[in-house]
């Protein structure tokens, strides 16, 4: 009785141990090791039980044999259940590793940013295109005819001084000091009526917080019959309201340009956040001088027009609240990304 209980107890213990160990396994390799450990030819069930049958009381043998076989079946069953679980677990893991979420956003690439000046220039172009104007370009290396003479600019005008302008060949070629030569180039080629804007680079010998040696202007020219200062004022007011998205009024102050008569400095005004009226000079303008029409072969008795020239840097600084014009050319990456 003593012996009988002991061997069954031992068998039960092996069974519990096997079940426990099988549960704890987490790879097929370990599982196979357990199979060999318990069920193999030199495994626990064979060596400790089946091979010992001969030493047992003959009466006990059949039952021990049976129970050992039942235990073997049970362990076999447990192994196969665990194997299935491991196989599907491993498959899941592999799938998880291979899984690609095609809905995830792609790797971000830093693209460039449009420079504030170009942005302003394009906005200006859009405003005038929507009024029916064409956009024109002219060369940055000009000759004195287009830059000065055809624009009725006399010898004594300060812009003609070699200290103020970049001459390439004295009295012949220079870097254009304004976009006004595009007026002449356009009128030479085309018959009136004319409605153009001409943005681009211009060059003057200046450098400080409000002047760059190279900067941008946009020219405007409108030529038709019976054009008057009212047309000029209305056009510029519309231009400024569109550009600044504000209810702006403008004021014309008498001024002088050789190629316009009368000539004006144009100021814009708006109410600041304290309700105070502010005035700021933004561009030069005027009615096209008859001498300019004569230079391009238009009859000044028939045709009339207005012209204006605005600094794009100045408009950009006003629009974005910049205080130093040099920020526009320094190349500070934070500025270029418009993070400032
Ligand atoms: N060309 C002038 C300048 O550069 C501006 C201007 C253009 C004035 C057209 C009147 C008419 O200062």
Short mmCIF file of C-alpha atoms and ligand atoms in Angstrom, two decimals:
data_model
loop_
_atom_site.label_atom_id
_atom_site.label_comp_id
_atom_site.label_asym_id
_atom_site.label_seq_id
_atom_site.Cartn_x
_atom_site.Cartn_y
_atom_site.Cartn_z
CA UNK A 1 0.00 0.00 0.00
CA UNK A 2 2.82 2.24 1.02
CA UNK A 3 4.75 1.61 -2.23
CA UNK A 4 1.61 1.90 -4.31
CA UNK A 5 0.75 5.35 -3.05
CA UNK A 6 4.27 6.53 -3.40
CA UNK A 7 4.60 5.70 -7.07
CA UNK A 8 1.24 7.25 -7.89
CA UNK A 9 2.10 10.30 -5.90
CA UNK A 10 5.36 10.53 -7.75
CA UNK A 11 3.58 10.19 -11.07
CA UNK A 12 1.15 12.89 -10.06
CA UNK A 13 4.05 15.14 -9.12
CA UNK A 14 5.74 14.58 -12.48
CA UNK A 15 2.46 15.35 -14.18
CA UNK A 16 2.03 18.64 -12.27
CA UNK A 17 5.62 19.54 -12.92
CA UNK A 18 5.29 18.85 -16.63
CA UNK A 19 2.08 20.88 -16.90
CA UNK A 20 3.74 23.79 -15.04
CA UNK A 21 6.85 23.72 -17.15
CA UNK A 22 4.91 23.50 -20.40
CA UNK A 23 2.91 26.55 -19.41
CA UNK A 24 6.04 28.56 -18.70
CA UNK A 25 7.72 27.87 -22.02
CA UNK A 26 7.85 30.61 -24.66
CA UNK A 27 9.57 29.07 -27.64
CA UNK A 28 9.11 25.95 -29.73
CA UNK A 29 12.70 24.98 -29.02
CA UNK A 30 12.12 24.92 -25.26
CA UNK A 31 8.91 23.01 -25.83
CA UNK A 32 10.77 20.35 -27.80
CA UNK A 33 13.29 20.09 -24.96
CA UNK A 34 10.41 19.42 -22.55
CA UNK A 35 8.98 16.75 -24.85
CA UNK A 36 12.36 14.97 -24.80
CA UNK A 37 12.68 15.48 -21.06
CA UNK A 38 9.34 13.83 -20.27
CA UNK A 39 8.43 11.62 -23.21
CA UNK A 40 11.76 10.84 -24.87
CA UNK A 41 13.39 7.40 -24.91
CA UNK A 42 15.47 8.46 -21.95
CA UNK A 43 12.74 10.70 -20.64
CA UNK A 44 11.33 10.76 -17.14
CA UNK A 45 8.24 8.68 -17.91
CA UNK A 46 10.25 5.91 -19.51
CA UNK A 47 13.16 5.76 -17.12
CA UNK A 48 11.37 6.41 -13.85
CA UNK A 49 8.13 4.58 -14.51
CA UNK A 50 7.84 2.25 -17.49
CA UNK A 51 11.32 0.80 -17.09
CA UNK A 52 10.67 0.27 -13.39
CA UNK A 53 7.52 -1.78 -13.92
CA UNK A 54 9.49 -5.00 -13.59
CA UNK A 55 10.55 -4.08 -10.11
CA UNK A 56 7.02 -3.51 -8.95
CA UNK A 57 4.56 -5.75 -7.31
CA UNK A 58 3.00 -7.66 -10.28
CA UNK A 59 -0.43 -6.64 -9.10
CA UNK A 60 0.45 -2.99 -9.39
CA UNK A 61 2.05 -3.19 -12.81
CA UNK A 62 -1.07 -2.88 -15.02
CA UNK A 63 -2.37 0.14 -13.12
CA UNK A 64 0.98 1.92 -13.02
CA UNK A 65 1.37 1.16 -16.72
CA UNK A 66 -2.04 2.54 -17.47
CA UNK A 67 -1.61 5.64 -15.35
CA UNK A 68 1.80 6.31 -16.88
CA UNK A 69 0.32 6.02 -20.36
CA UNK A 70 -2.54 8.31 -19.39
CA UNK A 71 0.00 10.77 -18.07
CA UNK A 72 1.95 10.48 -21.32
CA UNK A 73 -1.24 11.16 -23.32
CA UNK A 74 -2.03 14.10 -21.15
CA UNK A 75 1.48 15.58 -21.53
CA UNK A 76 1.33 14.93 -25.28
CA UNK A 77 -1.97 16.77 -25.41
CA UNK A 78 -0.58 19.69 -23.37
CA UNK A 79 2.47 19.88 -25.62
CA UNK A 80 0.33 20.05 -28.73
CA UNK A 81 -1.97 22.69 -27.29
CA UNK A 82 1.04 24.77 -26.26
CA UNK A 83 2.65 24.24 -29.65
CA UNK A 84 -0.40 25.58 -31.43
CA UNK A 85 -0.45 28.61 -29.18
CA UNK A 86 3.24 29.24 -29.76
CA UNK A 87 2.91 28.88 -33.53
CA UNK A 88 0.11 31.41 -33.71
CA UNK A 89 1.88 33.72 -31.25
CA UNK A 90 5.04 33.65 -33.34
CA UNK A 91 3.06 34.25 -36.50
CA UNK A 92 1.36 37.22 -34.92
CA UNK A 93 4.68 38.61 -33.79
CA UNK A 94 6.17 38.24 -37.24
CA UNK A 95 3.18 39.92 -38.80
CA UNK A 96 3.43 42.73 -36.30
CA UNK A 97 7.09 43.20 -37.20
CA UNK A 98 6.30 43.21 -40.90
CA UNK A 99 3.26 45.45 -40.57
CA UNK A 100 3.44 48.70 -42.45
CA UNK A 101 0.88 51.35 -41.66
CA UNK A 102 0.26 52.77 -45.07
CA UNK A 103 -1.87 55.53 -43.59
CA UNK A 104 1.06 57.01 -41.64
CA UNK A 105 2.32 60.37 -42.90
CA UNK A 106 5.53 60.14 -44.91
CA UNK A 107 8.91 61.34 -43.71
CA UNK A 108 8.87 65.10 -43.60
CA UNK A 109 11.22 66.91 -45.89
CA UNK A 110 12.00 70.55 -45.35
CA UNK A 111 11.09 72.37 -48.47
CA UNK A 112 12.13 75.91 -49.14
CA UNK A 113 10.11 78.97 -48.28
CA UNK A 114 9.07 81.71 -50.56
CA UNK A 115 11.01 84.84 -49.70
CA UNK A 116 8.86 87.63 -48.28
CA UNK A 117 9.94 89.93 -51.09
CA UNK A 118 8.84 87.52 -53.80
CA UNK A 119 5.60 86.98 -51.92
CA UNK A 120 4.89 90.70 -51.89
CA UNK A 121 5.90 91.00 -55.53
CA UNK A 122 3.52 88.24 -56.55
CA UNK A 123 0.69 89.80 -54.56
CA UNK A 124 1.28 93.10 -56.31
CA UNK A 125 1.25 91.37 -59.68
CA UNK A 126 -2.02 89.60 -58.81
CA UNK A 127 -3.69 92.83 -57.76
CA UNK A 128 -2.85 94.50 -61.06
CA UNK A 129 -3.51 91.44 -63.20
CA UNK A 130 -7.02 91.44 -61.79
CA UNK A 131 -7.36 95.06 -62.97
CA UNK A 132 -6.38 94.00 -66.50
CA UNK A 133 -2.71 95.03 -66.32
CA UNK A 134 0.10 93.03 -67.96
CA UNK A 135 3.33 92.18 -66.13
CA UNK A 136 6.52 93.29 -67.91
CA UNK A 137 10.21 92.86 -67.32
CA UNK A 138 13.24 94.82 -68.44
CA UNK A 139 17.04 94.39 -68.32
CA UNK A 140 18.93 95.23 -65.13
CA UNK A 141 21.85 96.51 -67.16
CA UNK A 142 20.45 99.59 -68.84
CA UNK A 143 21.82 102.30 -71.02
CA UNK A 144 21.52 105.95 -70.18
CA UNK A 145 18.92 106.47 -72.88
CA UNK A 146 16.31 104.24 -71.23
CA UNK A 147 17.34 104.96 -67.66
CA UNK A 148 17.54 108.75 -68.00
CA UNK A 149 17.25 110.48 -71.34
CA UNK A 150 13.97 109.07 -72.62
CA UNK A 151 12.66 109.70 -69.12
CA UNK A 152 13.29 113.40 -69.50
CA UNK A 153 16.02 113.27 -66.87
CA UNK A 154 18.50 116.09 -67.31
CA UNK A 155 22.25 115.90 -66.82
CA UNK A 156 22.14 117.68 -63.52
CA UNK A 157 19.76 115.16 -61.89
CA UNK A 158 21.48 113.57 -58.86
CA UNK A 159 20.67 110.01 -60.03
CA UNK A 160 22.96 110.63 -63.00
CA UNK A 161 25.88 111.32 -60.66
CA UNK A 162 28.41 108.54 -60.63
CA UNK A 163 28.42 108.55 -56.83
CA UNK A 164 24.79 107.51 -56.66
CA UNK A 165 24.61 104.97 -59.47
CA UNK A 166 26.63 101.95 -60.56
CA UNK A 167 28.03 102.74 -63.98
CA UNK A 168 29.50 99.94 -66.06
CA UNK A 169 30.68 102.32 -68.73
CA UNK A 170 30.44 105.98 -67.99
CA UNK A 171 27.68 107.78 -69.84
CA UNK A 172 26.69 104.57 -71.56
CA UNK A 173 25.73 101.59 -69.38
CA UNK A 174 24.72 101.34 -65.74
CA UNK A 175 22.74 99.10 -63.40
CA UNK A 176 19.26 100.52 -63.68
CA UNK A 177 18.45 102.91 -60.83
CA UNK A 178 14.69 102.40 -61.13
CA UNK A 179 12.16 100.31 -63.07
CA UNK A 180 10.97 103.35 -65.06
CA UNK A 181 12.99 102.37 -68.18
CA UNK A 182 10.45 99.56 -68.66
CA UNK A 183 7.87 102.31 -69.34
CA UNK A 184 9.94 103.43 -72.33
CA UNK A 185 10.73 99.92 -73.56
CA UNK A 186 7.05 99.00 -73.46
CA UNK A 187 5.76 102.17 -75.14
CA UNK A 188 8.40 101.85 -77.86
CA UNK A 189 7.07 98.42 -78.75
CA UNK A 190 3.35 98.78 -78.17
CA UNK A 191 0.66 101.21 -79.17
CA UNK A 192 -1.61 102.74 -76.53
CA UNK A 193 -3.70 102.04 -74.55
CA UNK A 194 -1.15 100.56 -72.14
CA UNK A 195 -1.62 99.08 -68.69
CA UNK A 196 1.46 97.43 -67.20
CA UNK A 197 3.31 96.77 -63.98
CA UNK A 198 7.03 96.03 -64.13
CA UNK A 199 8.59 94.58 -60.98
CA UNK A 200 12.29 93.89 -60.65
CA UNK A 201 15.69 94.67 -59.18
CA UNK A 202 17.18 98.14 -59.15
CA UNK A 203 20.56 99.44 -57.92
CA UNK A 204 21.72 102.49 -56.04
CA UNK A 205 24.86 103.27 -54.11
CA UNK A 206 23.26 103.27 -50.62
CA UNK A 207 23.49 101.00 -47.61
CA UNK A 208 21.96 101.45 -44.16
CA UNK A 209 18.95 100.32 -42.10
CA UNK A 210 16.51 101.61 -44.71
CA UNK A 211 18.56 101.37 -47.93
CA UNK A 212 20.13 98.49 -49.83
CA UNK A 213 22.42 98.87 -52.85
CA UNK A 214 20.19 96.38 -54.64
CA UNK A 215 16.48 96.52 -54.03
CA UNK A 216 13.19 95.95 -55.80
CA UNK A 217 10.66 98.26 -57.30
CA UNK A 218 7.52 97.84 -59.21
CA UNK A 219 6.70 100.28 -61.91
CA UNK A 220 3.15 100.99 -63.00
CA UNK A 221 2.10 102.67 -66.22
CA UNK A 222 -1.34 103.41 -67.54
CA UNK A 223 -1.83 105.25 -70.83
CA UNK A 224 -5.14 106.04 -72.50
CA UNK A 225 -7.20 109.00 -73.61
CA UNK A 226 -8.38 111.44 -70.92
CA UNK A 227 -6.52 109.91 -68.00
CA UNK A 228 -6.46 112.17 -64.97
CA UNK A 229 -5.14 112.33 -61.40
CA UNK A 230 -8.41 110.81 -60.15
CA UNK A 231 -7.62 107.60 -62.03
CA UNK A 232 -4.17 107.56 -60.48
CA UNK A 233 -5.49 108.10 -56.99
CA UNK A 234 -8.28 105.54 -57.30
CA UNK A 235 -5.92 102.93 -58.70
CA UNK A 236 -3.32 103.45 -55.98
CA UNK A 237 -5.92 103.44 -53.23
CA UNK A 238 -7.29 100.14 -54.50
CA UNK A 239 -3.72 98.80 -54.74
CA UNK A 240 -2.92 99.72 -51.13
CA UNK A 241 -6.21 98.43 -49.73
CA UNK A 242 -5.73 95.09 -51.46
CA UNK A 243 -2.08 94.76 -50.46
CA UNK A 244 -2.55 95.63 -46.80
CA UNK A 245 -6.09 94.25 -46.46
CA UNK A 246 -6.96 97.39 -44.57
CA UNK A 247 -9.28 100.30 -45.07
CA UNK A 248 -6.52 102.62 -46.19
CA UNK A 249 -6.84 106.16 -47.51
CA UNK A 250 -4.11 107.80 -49.52
CA UNK A 251 -2.86 111.33 -49.88
CA UNK A 252 -0.87 112.89 -52.71
CA UNK A 253 1.79 115.43 -51.82
CA UNK A 254 3.41 117.55 -54.54
CA UNK A 255 6.85 116.34 -55.51
CA UNK A 256 9.18 116.23 -58.48
CA UNK A 257 10.21 113.54 -60.93
CA UNK A 258 11.59 114.50 -64.35
CA UNK A 259 9.29 112.04 -66.14
CA UNK A 260 5.97 113.03 -64.53
CA UNK A 261 4.11 116.30 -64.34
CA UNK A 262 2.54 116.88 -61.91
CA UNK A 263 4.47 114.55 -59.58
CA UNK A 264 3.46 113.25 -56.17
CA UNK A 265 4.73 111.48 -53.12
CA UNK A 266 2.01 109.10 -52.08
CA UNK A 267 1.27 108.56 -48.39
CA UNK A 268 -1.05 105.96 -46.96
CA UNK A 269 -2.99 106.32 -43.76
CA UNK A 270 -4.84 104.01 -41.48
CA UNK A 271 -6.03 103.97 -37.91
CA UNK A 272 -3.53 102.29 -35.59
CA UNK A 273 -4.67 100.09 -32.70
CA UNK A 274 -5.17 103.16 -30.47
CA UNK A 275 -7.45 104.72 -33.06
CA UNK A 276 -4.80 107.25 -34.03
CA UNK A 277 -4.43 108.20 -37.67
CA UNK A 278 -0.96 107.29 -39.04
CA UNK A 279 0.58 108.56 -42.31
CA UNK A 280 3.44 106.91 -44.16
CA UNK A 281 5.09 107.67 -47.46
CA UNK A 282 5.04 104.59 -49.70
CA UNK A 283 5.69 105.50 -53.31
CA UNK A 284 6.29 108.07 -56.02
CA UNK A 285 3.86 108.78 -58.84
CA UNK A 286 2.60 111.32 -61.31
CA UNK A 287 1.02 112.05 -64.68
CA UNK A 288 3.29 111.03 -67.58
CA UNK A 289 5.28 114.05 -68.76
CA UNK A 290 4.55 115.05 -72.40
CA UNK A 291 8.29 114.85 -73.10
CA UNK A 292 8.23 111.14 -72.27
CA UNK A 293 5.42 110.58 -74.76
CA UNK A 294 7.42 112.50 -77.35
CA UNK A 295 10.48 110.30 -76.69
CA UNK A 296 8.48 107.19 -77.64
CA UNK A 297 6.53 108.79 -80.49
CA UNK A 298 3.14 109.08 -78.78
CA UNK A 299 1.21 112.30 -79.45
CA UNK A 300 0.89 114.06 -76.05
CA UNK A 301 -2.16 115.92 -77.36
CA UNK A 302 -3.99 112.62 -77.78
CA UNK A 303 -2.59 110.40 -75.03
CA UNK A 304 -2.39 110.90 -71.32
CA UNK A 305 -1.40 108.60 -68.52
CA UNK A 306 -0.12 108.06 -65.04
CA UNK A 307 2.91 106.22 -63.71
CA UNK A 308 4.10 105.15 -60.30
CA UNK A 309 7.11 103.45 -58.78
CA UNK A 310 6.99 101.66 -55.44
CA UNK A 311 9.76 100.05 -53.42
CA UNK A 312 8.89 96.41 -52.77
CA UNK A 313 11.18 96.23 -49.72
CA UNK A 314 9.40 99.20 -48.18
CA UNK A 315 5.95 97.71 -48.80
CA UNK A 316 7.14 94.35 -47.42
CA UNK A 317 8.56 95.99 -44.29
CA UNK A 318 5.29 97.81 -43.70
CA UNK A 319 3.22 94.73 -44.34
CA UNK A 320 5.21 92.47 -42.02
CA UNK A 321 6.31 95.06 -39.46
CA UNK A 322 10.05 94.75 -40.21
CA UNK A 323 12.36 97.42 -38.81
CA UNK A 324 15.65 96.69 -40.59
CA UNK A 325 15.68 96.31 -44.36
CA UNK A 326 18.88 94.25 -44.08
CA UNK A 327 16.94 91.36 -42.53
CA UNK A 328 15.64 90.74 -46.03
CA UNK A 329 19.12 89.90 -47.34
CA UNK A 330 21.00 88.53 -44.35
CA UNK A 331 19.96 84.94 -44.98
CA UNK A 332 19.10 84.17 -41.33
CA UNK A 333 17.34 80.83 -41.65
CA UNK A 334 14.81 81.73 -38.93
CA UNK A 335 13.87 84.81 -40.87
CA UNK A 336 13.60 82.89 -44.13
CA UNK A 337 11.33 80.33 -42.44
CA UNK A 338 9.28 83.27 -41.21
CA UNK A 339 9.66 82.12 -37.62
CA UNK A 340 10.60 85.57 -36.34
N1 LIG B 1 11.25 106.06 -60.70
C1 LIG B 1 10.92 106.81 -59.49
C2 LIG B 1 11.95 106.44 -58.40
O1 LIG B 1 12.64 105.48 -58.55
C3 LIG B 1 9.55 106.51 -59.01
C4 LIG B 1 8.50 106.93 -59.96
C5 LIG B 1 8.05 106.09 -60.93
C6 LIG B 1 7.95 108.19 -59.86
C7 LIG B 1 7.04 106.51 -61.81
C8 LIG B 1 6.96 108.60 -60.69
C9 LIG B 1 6.51 107.78 -61.68
O2 LIG B 1 12.04 107.11 -57.41
#
